[in-house]
Amino acid sequence: RVRVEGRTVLAQIIPAWHTIYEIIQLGEINMRLRNVPGAREVMVENEYVFTEPEGMKGTWHEVFGNDNPVRIEIGMGKGRFISTLAAQNPDINYVGIEKYSSVLLRAVEKQEELQLSNLRFIRMDAENICEVFGAGEVDRIYLNFSDPWPKARHAKRRLTSREFLARYEEILEDDGVVEFKTDNKGLFEFSLEEVGEAGWKLLAHTFDLHNQADMMEGNVMTEYEEKFSSMGNPICKLIAKQGKPEK
């Protein structure tokens, strides 16, 4: 038995592709970062954060004051990935989405130092993404080391499920793509299947990103990517586009 966020679960019911180590690690991280005193108040007052983004649909070019492409990261964590991209690409607008104020706080603190005009954050649940972005308003979606939701009954909560892919179709422009990275092979295999079942076109994929030069070009490491790769875990990546593959 293992103890996870106040609950005792039997190890044998956890799928093989979601290790006990990962369960415990995620539980510890969640308990530690969800309860930073004052985090929610900081989010409400900060100029870079939207805590009630409903009604912003179709207005993102006005928010940034230009017509540059808009790219989003869902589940951005502490924000190193999206902050690095924003600094490297001043002609592209970035929006980081994170559910928990205590996690988002780390990214906000960094942005206060960087003062990047092309970077904004939203505190929200990704299920409501179609209420915040309009049709064709997003150029690219990044998903990095997303929660695997190991139980089968929670499959639709995975950010690469066909349910979420349908949401992405509503906000992506015609040539828009989704990029997904994970060290969880089972989740990655699930994601490859979902891409096909959803009628999307798989543009590229690898089970060992750091040993595939063409896909590593321009790669920006996340905190988890750096940690897991240093432990010897291969990093998986896929790039997919809406629309059925050519026959």
PDB file of C-alpha atoms in Angstrom:
ATOM      1  CA  ARG A   1       0.000   0.000   0.000  1.00  0.00           C
ATOM      2  CA  VAL A   2       1.079   3.583  -0.621  1.00  0.00           C
ATOM      3  CA  ARG A   3      -0.225   6.804   0.897  1.00  0.00           C
ATOM      4  CA  VAL A   4      -1.167   9.499  -1.630  1.00  0.00           C
ATOM      5  CA  GLU A   5      -2.784  12.804  -0.652  1.00  0.00           C
ATOM      6  CA  GLY A   6      -4.551  11.370   2.384  1.00  0.00           C
ATOM      7  CA  ARG A   7      -5.699   8.183   0.666  1.00  0.00           C
ATOM      8  CA  THR A   8      -4.358   4.635   0.910  1.00  0.00           C
ATOM      9  CA  VAL A   9      -4.299   2.772  -2.393  1.00  0.00           C
ATOM     10  CA  LEU A  10      -3.191  -0.704  -3.346  1.00  0.00           C
ATOM     11  CA  ALA A  11      -0.006  -0.665  -5.386  1.00  0.00           C
ATOM     12  CA  GLN A  12      -1.206  -3.523  -7.582  1.00  0.00           C
ATOM     13  CA  ILE A  13      -4.131  -1.505  -8.973  1.00  0.00           C
ATOM     14  CA  ILE A  14      -1.821   1.196 -10.314  1.00  0.00           C
ATOM     15  CA  PRO A  15      -1.096   0.624 -14.026  1.00  0.00           C
ATOM     16  CA  ALA A  16       2.476  -0.395 -14.794  1.00  0.00           C
ATOM     17  CA  TRP A  17       3.093   2.740 -16.816  1.00  0.00           C
ATOM     18  CA  HIS A  18       2.504   4.967 -13.781  1.00  0.00           C
ATOM     19  CA  THR A  19       5.072   3.967 -11.178  1.00  0.00           C
ATOM     20  CA  ILE A  20       4.602   4.156  -7.424  1.00  0.00           C
ATOM     21  CA  TYR A  21       7.524   6.598  -7.398  1.00  0.00           C
ATOM     22  CA  GLU A  22       5.623   8.921  -9.724  1.00  0.00           C
ATOM     23  CA  ILE A  23       2.430   8.639  -7.650  1.00  0.00           C
ATOM     24  CA  ILE A  24       4.255   9.591  -4.462  1.00  0.00           C
ATOM     25  CA  GLN A  25       6.230  12.342  -6.188  1.00  0.00           C
ATOM     26  CA  LEU A  26       3.154  13.938  -7.686  1.00  0.00           C
ATOM     27  CA  GLY A  27       1.357  13.778  -4.366  1.00  0.00           C
ATOM     28  CA  GLU A  28       4.223  15.477  -2.554  1.00  0.00           C
ATOM     29  CA  ILE A  29       4.556  18.170  -5.201  1.00  0.00           C
ATOM     30  CA  ASN A  30       0.842  18.895  -5.220  1.00  0.00           C
ATOM     31  CA  MET A  31       0.560  19.148  -1.434  1.00  0.00           C
ATOM     32  CA  ARG A  32       3.627  21.366  -1.223  1.00  0.00           C
ATOM     33  CA  LEU A  33       2.740  23.806  -3.995  1.00  0.00           C
ATOM     34  CA  ARG A  34      -1.014  24.202  -3.646  1.00  0.00           C
ATOM     35  CA  ASN A  35      -0.786  25.916  -0.259  1.00  0.00           C
ATOM     36  CA  VAL A  36       1.515  28.936  -0.496  1.00  0.00           C
ATOM     37  CA  PRO A  37      -0.046  31.655   1.686  1.00  0.00           C
ATOM     38  CA  GLY A  38      -1.132  34.728  -0.289  1.00  0.00           C
ATOM     39  CA  ALA A  39      -0.594  33.136  -3.728  1.00  0.00           C
ATOM     40  CA  ARG A  40      -4.199  33.625  -4.823  1.00  0.00           C
ATOM     41  CA  GLU A  41      -4.156  37.285  -3.803  1.00  0.00           C
ATOM     42  CA  VAL A  42      -0.968  37.876  -5.804  1.00  0.00           C
ATOM     43  CA  MET A  43      -2.619  36.352  -8.880  1.00  0.00           C
ATOM     44  CA  VAL A  44      -5.643  38.635  -8.608  1.00  0.00           C
ATOM     45  CA  GLU A  45      -3.533  41.774  -8.374  1.00  0.00           C
ATOM     46  CA  ASN A  46      -0.812  40.980 -10.906  1.00  0.00           C
ATOM     47  CA  GLU A  47      -0.926  42.704 -14.300  1.00  0.00           C
ATOM     48  CA  TYR A  48       0.385  39.647 -16.132  1.00  0.00           C
ATOM     49  CA  VAL A  49      -2.238  37.218 -14.807  1.00  0.00           C
ATOM     50  CA  PHE A  50      -5.878  36.730 -15.762  1.00  0.00           C
ATOM     51  CA  THR A  51      -7.787  34.924 -13.029  1.00  0.00           C
ATOM     52  CA  GLU A  52     -11.226  35.383 -14.621  1.00  0.00           C
ATOM     53  CA  PRO A  53     -10.484  35.062 -18.341  1.00  0.00           C
ATOM     54  CA  GLU A  54     -14.040  34.312 -19.484  1.00  0.00           C
ATOM     55  CA  GLY A  55     -15.073  36.933 -22.011  1.00  0.00           C
ATOM     56  CA  MET A  56     -11.559  37.316 -23.425  1.00  0.00           C
ATOM     57  CA  LYS A  57     -12.358  35.018 -26.323  1.00  0.00           C
ATOM     58  CA  GLY A  58     -11.329  36.695 -29.572  1.00  0.00           C
ATOM     59  CA  THR A  59      -9.480  39.549 -27.857  1.00  0.00           C
ATOM     60  CA  TRP A  60      -5.940  38.222 -27.469  1.00  0.00           C
ATOM     61  CA  HIS A  61      -4.430  40.354 -30.228  1.00  0.00           C
ATOM     62  CA  GLU A  62      -5.858  43.360 -28.396  1.00  0.00           C
ATOM     63  CA  VAL A  63      -4.362  42.131 -25.119  1.00  0.00           C
ATOM     64  CA  PHE A  64      -0.899  42.001 -26.665  1.00  0.00           C
ATOM     65  CA  GLY A  65      -1.431  45.027 -28.888  1.00  0.00           C
ATOM     66  CA  ASN A  66      -0.288  43.312 -32.086  1.00  0.00           C
ATOM     67  CA  ASP A  67      -1.226  40.649 -34.646  1.00  0.00           C
ATOM     68  CA  ASN A  68       1.614  38.255 -33.835  1.00  0.00           C
ATOM     69  CA  PRO A  69       0.866  34.524 -33.477  1.00  0.00           C
ATOM     70  CA  VAL A  70      -0.453  33.332 -30.116  1.00  0.00           C
ATOM     71  CA  ARG A  71       0.965  30.136 -28.613  1.00  0.00           C
ATOM     72  CA  ILE A  72      -0.150  28.566 -25.343  1.00  0.00           C
ATOM     73  CA  GLU A  73       1.227  26.085 -22.839  1.00  0.00           C
ATOM     74  CA  ILE A  74      -1.324  24.131 -20.827  1.00  0.00           C
ATOM     75  CA  GLY A  75      -0.096  23.044 -17.406  1.00  0.00           C
ATOM     76  CA  MET A  76       2.920  25.361 -17.454  1.00  0.00           C
ATOM     77  CA  GLY A  77       4.064  24.655 -13.897  1.00  0.00           C
ATOM     78  CA  LYS A  78       6.771  27.070 -12.742  1.00  0.00           C
ATOM     79  CA  GLY A  79       6.989  28.558 -16.221  1.00  0.00           C
ATOM     80  CA  ARG A  80      10.608  28.057 -17.253  1.00  0.00           C
ATOM     81  CA  PHE A  81       9.676  26.603 -20.633  1.00  0.00           C
ATOM     82  CA  ILE A  82       7.257  29.313 -21.749  1.00  0.00           C
ATOM     83  CA  SER A  83       9.334  32.152 -20.272  1.00  0.00           C
ATOM     84  CA  THR A  84      12.361  30.941 -22.216  1.00  0.00           C
ATOM     85  CA  LEU A  85      10.378  30.753 -25.451  1.00  0.00           C
ATOM     86  CA  ALA A  86       8.967  34.242 -24.916  1.00  0.00           C
ATOM     87  CA  ALA A  87      12.452  35.654 -24.358  1.00  0.00           C
ATOM     88  CA  GLN A  88      13.793  33.898 -27.462  1.00  0.00           C
ATOM     89  CA  ASN A  89      10.888  34.896 -29.724  1.00  0.00           C
ATOM     90  CA  PRO A  90       9.752  38.499 -29.113  1.00  0.00           C
ATOM     91  CA  ASP A  91       7.586  38.414 -32.268  1.00  0.00           C
ATOM     92  CA  ILE A  92       5.408  35.596 -30.900  1.00  0.00           C
ATOM     93  CA  ASN A  93       2.869  35.996 -28.075  1.00  0.00           C
ATOM     94  CA  TYR A  94       2.718  33.377 -25.341  1.00  0.00           C
ATOM     95  CA  VAL A  95       0.047  32.503 -22.799  1.00  0.00           C
ATOM     96  CA  GLY A  96       0.801  30.082 -19.978  1.00  0.00           C
ATOM     97  CA  ILE A  97      -2.130  28.249 -18.376  1.00  0.00           C
ATOM     98  CA  GLU A  98      -1.921  26.809 -14.868  1.00  0.00           C
ATOM     99  CA  LYS A  99      -4.655  25.618 -12.530  1.00  0.00           C
ATOM    100  CA  TYR A 100      -2.939  26.204  -9.202  1.00  0.00           C
ATOM    101  CA  SER A 101      -2.052  29.670  -7.909  1.00  0.00           C
ATOM    102  CA  SER A 102       0.746  28.325  -5.738  1.00  0.00           C
ATOM    103  CA  VAL A 103       2.484  26.848  -8.767  1.00  0.00           C
ATOM    104  CA  LEU A 104       1.803  29.819 -11.025  1.00  0.00           C
ATOM    105  CA  LEU A 105       3.320  32.116  -8.408  1.00  0.00           C
ATOM    106  CA  ARG A 106       6.818  30.936  -9.347  1.00  0.00           C
ATOM    107  CA  ALA A 107       6.312  31.958 -12.981  1.00  0.00           C
ATOM    108  CA  VAL A 108       4.845  35.321 -11.993  1.00  0.00           C
ATOM    109  CA  GLU A 109       7.840  36.090  -9.794  1.00  0.00           C
ATOM    110  CA  LYS A 110      10.154  35.344 -12.731  1.00  0.00           C
ATOM    111  CA  GLN A 111       8.080  37.485 -15.084  1.00  0.00           C
ATOM    112  CA  GLU A 112       8.308  40.399 -12.655  1.00  0.00           C
ATOM    113  CA  GLU A 113      12.060  40.239 -13.210  1.00  0.00           C
ATOM    114  CA  LEU A 114      11.961  39.672 -16.981  1.00  0.00           C
ATOM    115  CA  GLN A 115       9.084  42.069 -17.823  1.00  0.00           C
ATOM    116  CA  LEU A 116       8.400  40.272 -21.134  1.00  0.00           C
ATOM    117  CA  SER A 117       5.705  42.150 -23.080  1.00  0.00           C
ATOM    118  CA  ASN A 118       4.776  39.031 -25.081  1.00  0.00           C
ATOM    119  CA  LEU A 119       3.970  36.808 -22.088  1.00  0.00           C
ATOM    120  CA  ARG A 120       0.755  36.487 -20.071  1.00  0.00           C
ATOM    121  CA  PHE A 121      -0.643  33.882 -17.689  1.00  0.00           C
ATOM    122  CA  ILE A 122      -4.094  32.467 -16.988  1.00  0.00           C
ATOM    123  CA  ARG A 123      -5.156  30.696 -13.808  1.00  0.00           C
ATOM    124  CA  MET A 124      -7.838  28.286 -14.944  1.00  0.00           C
ATOM    125  CA  ASP A 125      -8.840  24.693 -15.580  1.00  0.00           C
ATOM    126  CA  ALA A 126      -7.938  23.631 -19.114  1.00  0.00           C
ATOM    127  CA  GLU A 127     -11.392  22.095 -19.613  1.00  0.00           C
ATOM    128  CA  ASN A 128     -12.709  25.633 -20.120  1.00  0.00           C
ATOM    129  CA  ILE A 129     -10.196  26.592 -22.780  1.00  0.00           C
ATOM    130  CA  CYS A 130     -12.803  27.090 -25.516  1.00  0.00           C
ATOM    131  CA  GLU A 131     -14.430  29.801 -23.410  1.00  0.00           C
ATOM    132  CA  VAL A 132     -11.193  31.799 -23.407  1.00  0.00           C
ATOM    133  CA  PHE A 133      -9.828  31.438 -26.954  1.00  0.00           C
ATOM    134  CA  GLY A 134     -11.770  31.878 -30.172  1.00  0.00           C
ATOM    135  CA  ALA A 135     -11.721  29.867 -33.403  1.00  0.00           C
ATOM    136  CA  GLY A 136      -8.302  30.017 -35.052  1.00  0.00           C
ATOM    137  CA  GLU A 137      -6.937  32.313 -32.359  1.00  0.00           C
ATOM    138  CA  VAL A 138      -4.112  29.961 -31.312  1.00  0.00           C
ATOM    139  CA  ASP A 139      -1.115  29.067 -33.457  1.00  0.00           C
ATOM    140  CA  ARG A 140       0.415  26.293 -31.330  1.00  0.00           C
ATOM    141  CA  ILE A 141      -0.282  24.376 -28.119  1.00  0.00           C
ATOM    142  CA  TYR A 142       2.453  22.983 -25.879  1.00  0.00           C
ATOM    143  CA  LEU A 143       1.806  20.125 -23.441  1.00  0.00           C
ATOM    144  CA  ASN A 144       4.775  19.254 -21.244  1.00  0.00           C
ATOM    145  CA  PHE A 145       4.877  16.380 -18.756  1.00  0.00           C
ATOM    146  CA  SER A 146       1.148  16.475 -18.206  1.00  0.00           C
ATOM    147  CA  ASP A 147      -0.608  14.621 -15.393  1.00  0.00           C
ATOM    148  CA  PRO A 148      -1.065  11.017 -16.663  1.00  0.00           C
ATOM    149  CA  TRP A 149      -4.331  10.423 -14.755  1.00  0.00           C
ATOM    150  CA  PRO A 150      -3.482   6.709 -14.424  1.00  0.00           C
ATOM    151  CA  LYS A 151      -6.956   5.298 -13.739  1.00  0.00           C
ATOM    152  CA  ALA A 152      -8.847   4.224 -16.861  1.00  0.00           C
ATOM    153  CA  ARG A 153     -12.009   6.039 -15.811  1.00  0.00           C
ATOM    154  CA  HIS A 154     -10.044   9.302 -15.815  1.00  0.00           C
ATOM    155  CA  ALA A 155      -8.691   8.882 -19.357  1.00  0.00           C
ATOM    156  CA  LYS A 156     -10.755  11.777 -20.711  1.00  0.00           C
ATOM    157  CA  ARG A 157      -8.965  14.118 -18.287  1.00  0.00           C
ATOM    158  CA  ARG A 158      -5.600  13.481 -19.937  1.00  0.00           C
ATOM    159  CA  LEU A 159      -4.577  16.510 -21.972  1.00  0.00           C
ATOM    160  CA  THR A 160      -3.911  14.331 -25.031  1.00  0.00           C
ATOM    161  CA  SER A 161      -7.261  12.524 -24.912  1.00  0.00           C
ATOM    162  CA  ARG A 162      -9.611  12.770 -27.878  1.00  0.00           C
ATOM    163  CA  GLU A 163     -11.876  14.933 -25.709  1.00  0.00           C
ATOM    164  CA  PHE A 164      -9.134  17.516 -25.285  1.00  0.00           C
ATOM    165  CA  LEU A 165      -8.025  17.210 -28.917  1.00  0.00           C
ATOM    166  CA  ALA A 166     -11.586  18.172 -29.889  1.00  0.00           C
ATOM    167  CA  ARG A 167     -11.244  21.281 -27.733  1.00  0.00           C
ATOM    168  CA  TYR A 168      -7.945  22.154 -29.381  1.00  0.00           C
ATOM    169  CA  GLU A 169      -9.543  21.883 -32.818  1.00  0.00           C
ATOM    170  CA  GLU A 170     -11.920  24.670 -31.847  1.00  0.00           C
ATOM    171  CA  ILE A 171      -9.174  27.173 -31.041  1.00  0.00           C
ATOM    172  CA  LEU A 172      -6.281  26.220 -33.343  1.00  0.00           C
ATOM    173  CA  GLU A 173      -5.807  27.885 -36.699  1.00  0.00           C
ATOM    174  CA  ASP A 174      -5.929  25.555 -39.718  1.00  0.00           C
ATOM    175  CA  ASP A 175      -2.182  24.859 -39.707  1.00  0.00           C
ATOM    176  CA  GLY A 176      -1.866  24.926 -35.921  1.00  0.00           C
ATOM    177  CA  VAL A 177      -0.118  22.068 -34.122  1.00  0.00           C
ATOM    178  CA  VAL A 178       0.135  20.426 -30.719  1.00  0.00           C
ATOM    179  CA  GLU A 179       3.541  19.524 -29.286  1.00  0.00           C
ATOM    180  CA  PHE A 180       3.632  17.037 -26.417  1.00  0.00           C
ATOM    181  CA  LYS A 181       6.556  15.844 -24.290  1.00  0.00           C
ATOM    182  CA  THR A 182       6.593  13.263 -21.497  1.00  0.00           C
ATOM    183  CA  ASP A 183       8.835  10.649 -19.906  1.00  0.00           C
ATOM    184  CA  ASN A 184       5.814   8.413 -19.320  1.00  0.00           C
ATOM    185  CA  LYS A 185       5.893   5.800 -22.084  1.00  0.00           C
ATOM    186  CA  GLY A 186       2.415   4.471 -21.332  1.00  0.00           C
ATOM    187  CA  LEU A 187       0.887   7.931 -21.520  1.00  0.00           C
ATOM    188  CA  PHE A 188       2.789   8.566 -24.733  1.00  0.00           C
ATOM    189  CA  GLU A 189       1.495   5.374 -26.350  1.00  0.00           C
ATOM    190  CA  PHE A 190      -2.020   6.324 -25.262  1.00  0.00           C
ATOM    191  CA  SER A 191      -1.511   9.750 -26.839  1.00  0.00           C
ATOM    192  CA  LEU A 192      -0.355   8.285 -30.145  1.00  0.00           C
ATOM    193  CA  GLU A 193      -3.512   6.172 -30.262  1.00  0.00           C
ATOM    194  CA  GLU A 194      -5.731   9.138 -29.413  1.00  0.00           C
ATOM    195  CA  VAL A 195      -4.184  11.263 -32.157  1.00  0.00           C
ATOM    196  CA  GLY A 196      -5.177   8.624 -34.693  1.00  0.00           C
ATOM    197  CA  GLU A 197      -8.633   8.009 -33.223  1.00  0.00           C
ATOM    198  CA  ALA A 198      -9.344  11.753 -33.233  1.00  0.00           C
ATOM    199  CA  GLY A 199      -8.503  11.984 -36.936  1.00  0.00           C
ATOM    200  CA  TRP A 200      -5.385  14.062 -36.394  1.00  0.00           C
ATOM    201  CA  LYS A 201      -2.228  13.817 -38.476  1.00  0.00           C
ATOM    202  CA  LEU A 202       0.949  12.755 -36.699  1.00  0.00           C
ATOM    203  CA  LEU A 203       3.734  14.943 -38.097  1.00  0.00           C
ATOM    204  CA  ALA A 204       6.615  13.550 -36.041  1.00  0.00           C
ATOM    205  CA  HIS A 205       7.252  11.469 -32.956  1.00  0.00           C
ATOM    206  CA  THR A 206      10.085   9.853 -31.024  1.00  0.00           C
ATOM    207  CA  PHE A 207      10.484   7.674 -27.955  1.00  0.00           C
ATOM    208  CA  ASP A 208      13.958   9.105 -27.285  1.00  0.00           C
ATOM    209  CA  LEU A 209      13.986  12.841 -27.979  1.00  0.00           C
ATOM    210  CA  HIS A 210      17.451  13.593 -26.646  1.00  0.00           C
ATOM    211  CA  ASN A 211      19.013  11.106 -29.055  1.00  0.00           C
ATOM    212  CA  GLN A 212      17.160  12.324 -32.150  1.00  0.00           C
ATOM    213  CA  ALA A 213      18.995  15.340 -33.521  1.00  0.00           C
ATOM    214  CA  ASP A 214      16.316  16.608 -35.910  1.00  0.00           C
ATOM    215  CA  MET A 215      13.642  16.790 -33.181  1.00  0.00           C
ATOM    216  CA  MET A 216      16.073  18.177 -30.598  1.00  0.00           C
ATOM    217  CA  GLU A 217      16.784  21.246 -32.723  1.00  0.00           C
ATOM    218  CA  GLY A 218      15.547  24.281 -30.788  1.00  0.00           C
ATOM    219  CA  ASN A 219      14.346  22.123 -27.883  1.00  0.00           C
ATOM    220  CA  VAL A 220      13.696  24.039 -24.662  1.00  0.00           C
ATOM    221  CA  MET A 221      14.041  21.933 -21.526  1.00  0.00           C
ATOM    222  CA  THR A 222      11.387  22.038 -18.827  1.00  0.00           C
ATOM    223  CA  GLU A 223      12.217  21.498 -15.150  1.00  0.00           C
ATOM    224  CA  TYR A 224      10.792  17.978 -15.291  1.00  0.00           C
ATOM    225  CA  GLU A 225      12.559  17.186 -18.544  1.00  0.00           C
ATOM    226  CA  GLU A 226      15.910  18.127 -17.051  1.00  0.00           C
ATOM    227  CA  LYS A 227      15.237  16.122 -13.912  1.00  0.00           C
ATOM    228  CA  PHE A 228      13.909  12.978 -15.557  1.00  0.00           C
ATOM    229  CA  SER A 229      16.509  12.891 -18.340  1.00  0.00           C
ATOM    230  CA  SER A 230      19.287  13.239 -15.752  1.00  0.00           C
ATOM    231  CA  MET A 231      17.839  10.110 -14.124  1.00  0.00           C
ATOM    232  CA  GLY A 232      18.226   8.273 -17.432  1.00  0.00           C
ATOM    233  CA  ASN A 233      14.542   8.354 -18.417  1.00  0.00           C
ATOM    234  CA  PRO A 234      14.057   8.674 -22.202  1.00  0.00           C
ATOM    235  CA  ILE A 235      11.915  11.656 -23.172  1.00  0.00           C
ATOM    236  CA  CYS A 236       9.094  11.082 -25.679  1.00  0.00           C
ATOM    237  CA  LYS A 237       7.758  13.766 -27.994  1.00  0.00           C
ATOM    238  CA  LEU A 238       5.068  14.041 -30.646  1.00  0.00           C
ATOM    239  CA  ILE A 239       3.916  16.817 -32.950  1.00  0.00           C
ATOM    240  CA  ALA A 240       0.400  16.525 -34.364  1.00  0.00           C
ATOM    241  CA  LYS A 241      -1.883  18.575 -36.561  1.00  0.00           C
ATOM    242  CA  GLN A 242      -5.646  18.474 -36.849  1.00  0.00           C
ATOM    243  CA  GLY A 243      -6.942  16.785 -39.979  1.00  0.00           C
ATOM    244  CA  LYS A 244      -6.769  13.217 -41.208  1.00  0.00           C
ATOM    245  CA  PRO A 245      -3.491  11.877 -42.622  1.00  0.00           C
ATOM    246  CA  GLU A 246      -3.111  11.781 -46.393  1.00  0.00           C
ATOM    247  CA  LYS A 247      -3.729   8.352 -47.864  1.00  0.00           C
TER     248      LYS A 247
END
